[in-house]
Coordinates of N, CA and C in Angstrom, one line a residue:
X1 N 99.1 92.4 107.2 CA 99.8 92.5 105.9 C 101.4 92.8 106.3
X2 N 102.1 92.2 105.6 CA 103.7 92.1 106.3 C 104.1 92.2 104.9
X3 N 105.6 92.0 105.0 CA 106.6 91.9 104.0 C 106.9 90.8 104.2
X4 N 107.4 89.9 103.1 CA 108.2 88.8 103.0 C 109.6 88.9 104.0
X5 N 110.1 89.1 104.1 CA 111.2 89.7 105.1 C 111.0 89.3 106.2
X6 N 109.7 89.6 106.7 CA 109.4 89.7 108.1 C 108.8 88.2 108.4
X7 N 108.5 87.5 107.5 CA 107.8 86.2 107.7 C 108.7 85.2 108.6
X8 N 109.6 84.9 108.5 CA 110.2 84.2 109.7 C 110.1 84.8 110.9
X9 N 110.5 85.8 111.5 CA 110.3 86.4 112.7 C 108.7 86.4 113.1
X10 N 107.9 86.4 112.2 CA 106.6 86.5 112.7 C 106.3 85.0 112.9
X11 N 106.4 84.1 111.8 CA 106.5 82.7 112.1 C 106.7 82.1 113.6
X12 N 108.3 83.0 113.7 CA 108.5 82.3 115.4 C 107.8 82.8 116.2
X13 N 107.2 83.7 116.1 CA 106.2 84.8 117.4 C 105.3 83.9 117.5
X14 N 104.5 83.3 116.5 CA 103.2 82.2 116.5 C 103.9 80.9 117.1
X15 N 104.8 80.4 116.8 CA 105.0 79.1 117.3 C 105.3 79.3 118.7
X16 N 106.2 80.3 119.0 CA 106.3 80.5 120.5 C 104.9 80.6 121.4
X17 N 104.0 81.1 120.9 CA 102.5 81.0 121.5 C 101.6 79.7 120.7
X18 N 102.1 79.0 120.3 CA 101.5 77.9 119.6 C 100.1 78.4 118.7
X19 N 100.3 79.0 117.8 CA 99.3 79.5 116.9 C 99.8 79.2 115.8
X20 N 99.1 79.1 114.4 CA 99.7 79.2 113.1 C 99.0 80.2 112.4
X21 N 99.6 80.2 110.9 CA 99.5 81.3 110.6 C 97.8 81.2 109.8
X22 N 97.7 79.9 109.3 CA 96.2 79.6 109.1 C 95.3 80.1 109.9
X23 N 95.5 79.7 111.4 CA 94.6 80.4 112.4 C 94.8 81.6 112.5
X24 N 96.0 82.4 112.2 CA 95.8 83.9 112.5 C 94.8 84.5 111.2
X25 N 94.8 84.1 110.1 CA 94.2 84.2 108.4 C 92.9 83.9 109.0
X26 N 92.4 82.9 109.8 CA 90.6 83.0 109.9 C 90.6 83.7 111.1
X27 N 91.1 84.3 111.9 CA 91.0 85.1 112.6 C 90.3 84.4 114.4
X28 N 90.7 83.3 114.3 CA 90.1 82.3 115.6 C 90.6 82.4 116.5
X29 N 92.0 82.7 116.8 CA 92.9 82.9 118.1 C 93.0 84.7 118.8
X30 N 92.8 85.4 117.6 CA 92.8 86.8 118.1 C 92.0 87.2 119.6
X31 N 91.4 86.4 119.4 CA 90.2 87.2 120.8 C 90.3 86.1 121.8
X32 N 91.0 85.2 121.4 CA 91.3 84.3 123.3 C 92.4 84.9 123.6
X33 N 92.8 84.4 124.9 CA 93.6 85.4 125.9 C 95.1 85.5 125.5
X34 N 95.8 84.6 124.4 CA 96.8 84.7 123.7 C 97.1 85.9 123.0
X35 N 95.9 86.6 122.8 CA 95.7 87.9 121.9 C 97.2 89.2 122.3
X36 N 97.4 88.9 124.0 CA 98.0 89.9 124.4 C 99.5 89.8 124.5
X37 N 99.5 88.4 124.8 CA 101.1 88.2 124.6 C 101.6 88.2 123.0
X38 N 100.8 87.7 122.1 CA 100.9 88.3 120.5 C 101.4 89.4 120.6
X39 N 100.3 90.6 120.8 CA 100.0 91.5 120.6 C 101.8 92.2 121.3
X40 N 102.1 91.6 122.2 CA 103.2 92.4 123.1 C 104.2 91.8 122.1
X41 N 104.7 90.5 121.9 CA 105.7 90.2 120.9 C 105.7 90.8 119.8
X42 N 104.8 91.2 119.1 CA 104.8 91.9 117.9 C 105.3 93.4 118.1
X43 N 104.6 93.8 119.3 CA 105.2 95.6 119.9 C 106.9 95.3 120.0
X44 N 107.5 94.5 120.3 CA 109.1 94.6 120.6 C 109.5 93.9 119.5
X45 N 108.9 93.6 118.6 CA 110.1 92.9 117.4 C 109.8 94.0 116.3
X46 N 110.6 93.7 115.5 CA 110.9 95.2 114.3 C 109.7 94.7 113.4
X47 N 108.7 94.1 113.7 CA 108.1 93.3 112.3 C 106.6 94.4 112.3
X48 N 106.1 95.2 111.4 CA 105.1 95.9 111.2 C 104.1 95.6 110.5
X49 N 103.4 95.7 111.7 CA 101.7 94.5 111.1 C 100.6 95.5 111.4
X50 N 99.6 94.9 110.9 CA 98.2 95.7 111.2 C 97.4 94.4 111.2
X51 N 96.6 94.5 112.1 CA 95.7 93.0 112.6 C 94.2 93.5 111.6
X52 N 93.6 92.9 110.6 CA 93.0 93.0 110.0 C 91.4 92.1 109.6
X53 N 90.6 92.3 110.2 CA 89.2 91.2 109.5 C 87.9 92.3 109.1
X54 N 87.8 91.6 107.8 CA 87.0 92.1 106.5 C 85.4 92.4 107.3
X55 N 85.1 91.9 107.9 CA 83.8 92.1 109.1 C 83.5 93.2 109.8
X56 N 84.7 93.6 110.0 CA 85.0 94.8 111.1 C 84.2 95.9 110.6
X57 N 84.8 96.5 109.6 CA 84.1 97.9 109.1 C 82.5 97.3 108.9
X58 N 82.1 96.3 108.2 CA 81.1 96.4 107.6 C 80.1 96.2 108.9
X59 N 80.4 95.6 110.2 CA 79.3 95.8 111.2 C 78.7 97.0 111.8
X60 N 79.9 97.6 111.7 CA 80.2 99.3 112.3 C 79.8 100.3 111.9
X61 N 79.2 99.9 110.4 CA 79.2 101.0 109.7 C 80.4 101.8 109.0
X62 N 79.9 102.1 107.9 CA 81.3 103.1 106.8 C 81.9 104.2 107.4
X63 N 83.0 104.6 107.4 CA 83.4 105.7 107.5 C 83.1 106.5 106.6
X64 N 82.8 107.8 106.9 CA 82.3 108.7 105.9 C 83.5 109.0 105.3
X65 N 84.4 109.2 105.8 CA 85.6 110.4 105.0 C 86.2 108.9 104.1
X66 N 86.3 108.2 103.9 CA 86.5 106.9 102.8 C 85.6 107.0 101.9
X67 N 84.4 106.9 102.3 CA 83.8 106.8 101.1 C 83.3 107.9 100.2
X68 N 83.3 109.0 101.3 CA 83.4 110.7 100.5 C 84.4 110.4 99.4
X69 N 86.0 110.0 99.8 CA 86.7 110.2 99.0 C 86.3 109.3 97.9
X70 N 86.2 108.0 98.1 CA 85.3 107.3 97.1 C 84.3 107.5 96.0
X71 N 83.4 108.1 96.3 CA 82.1 108.9 95.8 C 83.1 109.9 95.3
X72 N 83.8 110.5 95.2 CA 84.4 111.6 94.7 C 84.7 112.0 93.4
X73 N 85.1 113.1 92.7 CA 84.8 113.0 91.3 C 86.4 112.2 90.8
X74 N 87.6 112.2 92.2 CA 88.7 111.9 92.0 C 89.0 110.6 92.4
X75 N 88.4 109.5 92.1 CA 88.0 108.4 92.3 C 89.5 107.5 91.7
X76 N 89.8 108.1 90.8 CA 90.8 107.5 90.2 C 92.2 108.1 90.1
X77 N 92.1 108.7 90.9 CA 93.6 110.0 91.3 C 94.2 109.1 92.6
X78 N 93.6 108.4 93.4 CA 94.5 108.0 94.1 C 94.9 106.4 94.2
X79 N 95.8 105.5 95.4 CA 95.6 104.4 95.6 C 94.6 104.0 96.9
X80 N 93.7 103.0 96.9 CA 92.9 102.6 97.7 C 93.5 101.2 98.4
X81 N 93.6 101.1 99.6 CA 93.9 99.8 100.4 C 93.1 98.8 100.0
X82 N 93.1 97.5 100.5 CA 92.3 96.7 100.4 C 90.9 96.7 101.4
X83 N 91.3 97.1 102.6 CA 90.3 97.5 103.8 C 89.1 98.4 102.7
X84 N 89.5 99.5 102.2 CA 89.1 100.7 101.7 C 88.0 99.8 100.3
X85 N 88.6 99.3 99.6 CA 88.1 98.9 98.4 C 87.0 97.8 98.9
X86 N 87.0 96.8 100.0 CA 86.2 96.0 100.5 C 84.9 96.5 100.8
X87 N 85.6 98.0 102.2 CA 84.4 99.1 102.3 C 83.4 99.2 101.4
X88 N 84.1 99.5 100.4 CA 83.1 100.4 98.9 C 82.3 99.4 98.8
X89 N 83.2 98.1 98.4 CA 82.2 97.1 97.6 C 80.9 96.6 98.0
X90 N 81.3 96.5 99.8 CA 80.0 96.1 100.7 C 78.8 97.3 100.6
X91 N 79.4 98.7 100.6 CA 78.7 99.6 100.4 C 77.9 99.7 99.2
X92 N 78.6 99.5 98.1 CA 77.8 99.5 96.5 C 76.8 98.4 96.6
X93 N 77.1 97.3 96.8 CA 75.9 96.1 97.1 C 74.7 96.7 98.0
X94 N 75.0 97.5 99.3 CA 74.0 97.7 100.1 C 73.1 98.6 99.4
X95 N 73.9 100.0 99.3 CA 73.3 101.0 98.7 C 72.0 100.8 97.2
X96 N 72.7 99.9 96.6 CA 72.0 99.4 95.2 C 71.9 98.1 95.0
X97 N 70.8 97.5 96.0 CA 70.8 96.2 96.3 C 69.6 95.5 95.1
X98 N 68.9 96.6 94.8 CA 67.8 96.6 93.7 C 68.7 96.0 92.5
X99 N 69.5 96.5 92.3 CA 70.1 96.0 91.0 C 71.4 95.4 91.2
X100 N 72.5 95.5 92.3 CA 73.7 95.3 92.6 C 73.7 94.1 93.5
X101 N 74.1 92.7 93.0 CA 74.2 91.6 93.9 C 75.8 91.4 94.2
X102 N 75.9 91.3 95.2 CA 77.7 90.5 95.7 C 77.7 89.4 95.9
X103 N 78.5 88.9 95.3 CA 79.0 87.3 95.0 C 80.2 86.9 95.5
X104 N 80.5 85.6 96.3 CA 81.8 85.5 96.7 C 82.0 84.5 95.6
X105 N 83.2 84.3 94.8 CA 83.2 83.4 93.4 C 84.2 82.6 94.3
X106 N 84.8 82.7 95.5 CA 85.7 81.9 96.1 C 86.9 82.5 97.0
X107 N 87.8 81.8 97.1 CA 89.2 82.4 98.4 C 90.3 82.8 97.7
X108 N 91.1 83.5 97.8 CA 92.7 83.6 97.5 C 93.2 82.7 98.2
X109 N 94.7 82.5 97.4 CA 95.7 81.7 98.4 C 95.9 82.2 99.9
X110 N 95.4 83.6 100.3 CA 96.0 84.1 101.5 C 94.5 84.1 102.0
X111 N 93.3 83.4 101.4 CA 91.9 83.1 102.2 C 91.7 84.7 102.4
X112 N 91.4 85.1 101.4 CA 90.7 86.4 101.3 C 89.5 86.2 100.5
X113 N 88.4 86.8 100.5 CA 87.2 86.8 99.9 C 87.2 87.2 98.5
X114 N 87.2 86.4 97.4 CA 87.2 86.8 95.9 C 85.9 87.6 95.6
X115 N 85.5 88.3 95.6 CA 83.8 89.2 95.7 C 83.5 89.6 94.0
X116 N 82.6 89.4 93.8 CA 82.1 90.2 92.3 C 80.8 90.6 92.9
X117 N 80.8 92.0 91.6 CA 79.6 92.8 92.0 C 78.9 92.3 90.2
X118 N 77.8 92.1 90.5 CA 77.1 91.7 89.3 C 75.8 92.6 89.2
X119 N 76.1 93.7 87.8 CA 74.8 94.2 88.2 C 73.8 94.3 87.1
X120 N 72.8 94.6 87.2 CA 71.5 94.2 86.8 C 70.4 93.9 87.0
X121 N 68.9 94.0 86.0 CA 67.9 93.6 87.1 C 67.6 92.3 86.8
X122 N 66.8 91.6 88.0 CA 66.5 90.2 87.9 C 65.5 90.5 86.9
X123 N 65.7 89.2 85.8 CA 64.0 89.1 85.1 C 63.2 88.2 85.6
X124 N 62.1 88.1 85.3 CA 61.1 87.5 85.7 C 60.5 86.4 84.7
X125 N 61.4 86.5 83.5 CA 61.1 85.2 82.7 C 62.7 84.9 82.2
X126 N 62.7 83.8 81.3 CA 64.0 83.3 81.1 C 64.5 83.9 80.0
X127 N 65.1 85.5 80.1 CA 65.2 86.2 79.5 C 66.8 85.8 79.0
X128 N 67.6 85.7 77.8 CA 68.5 85.3 77.8 C 69.5 86.8 77.9
X129 N 70.2 87.2 78.2 CA 70.7 88.7 78.4 C 72.8 88.7 78.0
X130 N 73.0 89.7 77.7 CA 74.0 89.5 77.6 C 74.9 90.0 78.8
X131 N 76.3 89.4 78.8 CA 77.1 89.3 80.0 C 78.1 90.0 79.6
X132 N 78.7 91.0 80.3 CA 79.7 91.6 80.5 C 81.0 91.1 81.2
X133 N 82.2 91.3 81.3 CA 83.0 90.6 82.5 C 84.3 91.5 82.4
X134 N 84.2 92.4 83.6 CA 85.1 93.4 83.8 C 86.2 93.1 85.1
X135 N 87.3 92.9 84.8 CA 88.0 92.4 85.8 C 89.2 93.6 86.1
X136 N 90.0 93.6 87.5 CA 90.8 94.4 87.7 C 91.8 94.0 88.5
X137 N 92.8 94.6 88.9 CA 93.8 94.0 89.6 C 94.0 92.5 89.6
X138 N 94.7 92.3 88.3 CA 94.9 90.9 87.8 C 96.6 90.8 88.1
X139 N 97.4 91.8 87.6 CA 98.3 91.5 88.1 C 98.9 92.7 89.4
X140 N 100.4 92.0 90.0 CA 100.7 93.4 91.0 C 100.9 94.8 90.6
X141 N 101.0 95.5 91.5 CA 100.6 97.1 91.3 C 100.0 97.7 90.1
X142 N 98.8 96.8 89.8 CA 98.0 97.7 88.6 C 96.5 98.1 89.9
X143 N 97.1 99.1 90.6 CA 96.1 99.7 91.3 C 95.1 100.3 90.5
X144 N 95.6 101.3 89.1 CA 94.7 101.7 88.1 C 93.7 101.2 87.7
X145 N 93.7 99.8 87.6 CA 92.5 99.3 86.9 C 91.4 98.7 88.2
X146 N 91.9 98.6 89.2 CA 90.7 99.0 90.3 C 90.3 100.2 90.4
X147 N 91.1 101.2 90.4 CA 90.2 102.5 90.5 C 89.6 102.9 89.5
X148 N 89.7 102.3 88.2 CA 88.8 102.3 86.9 C 87.6 101.3 87.0
X149 N 87.8 100.5 87.5 CA 86.6 99.8 87.6 C 85.7 100.3 88.8
X150 N 86.3 100.6 89.9 CA 85.3 101.8 91.1 C 84.9 102.7 90.1
X151 N 85.5 103.5 89.6 CA 84.9 104.4 88.7 C 83.4 104.0 87.7
X152 N 83.9 103.1 87.3 CA 82.9 102.6 86.1 C 81.3 101.9 86.8
X153 N 82.1 101.4 88.0 CA 80.2 101.0 88.7 C 79.8 102.2 89.0
X154 N 80.3 103.0 90.1 CA 80.1 104.1 90.4 C 79.1 105.0 89.7
X155 N 79.5 105.1 88.0 CA 78.8 106.2 87.0 C 77.7 105.1 86.9
X156 N 77.8 103.9 86.6 CA 77.0 102.7 85.9 C 75.5 103.1 87.3
X157 N 75.9 102.6 88.1 CA 75.0 102.9 89.4 C 74.2 104.3 89.8
X158 N 75.1 105.3 89.3 CA 74.3 106.9 89.5 C 73.6 107.1 88.2
X159 N 73.9 106.2 86.8 CA 73.1 106.4 85.8 C 71.7 105.9 86.2
X160 N 71.7 104.5 86.5 CA 70.8 103.7 86.6 C 69.8 104.4 87.4
X161 N 70.0 105.2 88.3 CA 69.0 106.1 89.5 C 68.0 107.1 88.4
X162 N 68.8 107.3 87.6 CA 68.1 108.4 87.1 C 68.0 108.5 85.6
X163 N 68.6 107.5 84.6 CA 68.4 107.9 83.4 C 67.2 106.6 83.0
X164 N 66.1 106.8 82.3 CA 65.4 105.7 82.2 C 65.9 105.1 80.8
X165 N 66.2 105.8 80.0 CA 66.9 104.9 78.6 C 68.0 103.7 79.1
X166 N 68.8 104.3 79.9 CA 69.5 103.8 80.3 C 69.3 102.1 81.6
X167 N 68.3 102.6 82.1 CA 67.4 101.5 83.0 C 66.8 100.5 82.2
X168 N 66.7 101.2 81.1 CA 66.0 100.1 79.9 C 66.9 99.1 79.3
X169 N 68.3 99.4 78.9 CA 69.0 98.6 78.4 C 69.8 97.7 79.5
X170 N 69.7 98.1 80.5 CA 70.0 96.8 81.6 C 69.0 95.8 81.5
X171 N 67.5 95.8 81.0 CA 66.7 94.6 81.2 C 67.4 93.6 80.3
X172 N 68.1 93.8 79.5 CA 69.0 92.9 78.6 C 70.1 92.4 78.6
X173 N 71.0 92.9 79.9 CA 72.7 92.8 80.1 C 72.8 92.9 81.6
X174 N 73.9 92.2 81.6 CA 74.7 92.0 82.9 C 76.2 92.4 83.1
X175 N 76.4 92.9 83.7 CA 77.6 93.5 84.0 C 78.1 92.8 85.2
X176 N 79.3 92.1 84.8 CA 80.1 91.2 86.3 C 81.4 91.9 86.8
X177 N 81.5 92.4 87.7 CA 83.0 93.4 88.0 C 83.6 92.6 89.2
X178 N 84.7 92.0 88.8 CA 86.0 91.5 89.9 C 86.6 93.0 90.1
X179 N 86.8 93.5 91.4 CA 87.4 94.3 91.6 C 88.4 94.2 91.9
X180 N 89.1 92.7 92.7 CA 90.4 92.9 92.9 C 90.6 91.0 92.8
X181 N 91.3 90.5 92.1 CA 91.3 89.6 91.4 C 92.2 88.9 92.2
X182 N 94.0 89.5 92.1 CA 94.8 88.9 92.6 C 95.4 89.3 94.1
X183 N 94.7 89.1 95.0 CA 94.7 89.6 96.2 C 95.1 88.5 97.5

């Protein structure tokens, strides 16, 4: 991620190494031999940069420190970066896989996955269920809505583990949470 001010300088580095921003977004050329040259050019420039690939954290497991922060009582008290929110989404979908389904509904303009958490029990018959839609992060600098959505999902999942009446109510409804809409 970088500021718009650095974009021209960044594009010139990519052009110098015969790469495009689209290729960078897909992560295809970073593992090739050009990685060291581009990294060297970035280090010698004034551009602030961070290489990020969403599947890296997922394949290596979860960082206990970030998950303990996210699962704490203060979930709404701090700002979570994109990587932390994605890590949390993958964690929740795996931790509560019997009631939470992770669905990719598309890609953003920046080629980031638009992920949805669908909470509810799978019905064995064609039962009509009420559907509730909760979206967060629609507008820039709306970090509190993202934290509020994370808090709500966390509370629902924890209640579904222990409260039988709450479980019964979810036989007839489903909740859709879009944690990050404008990414």
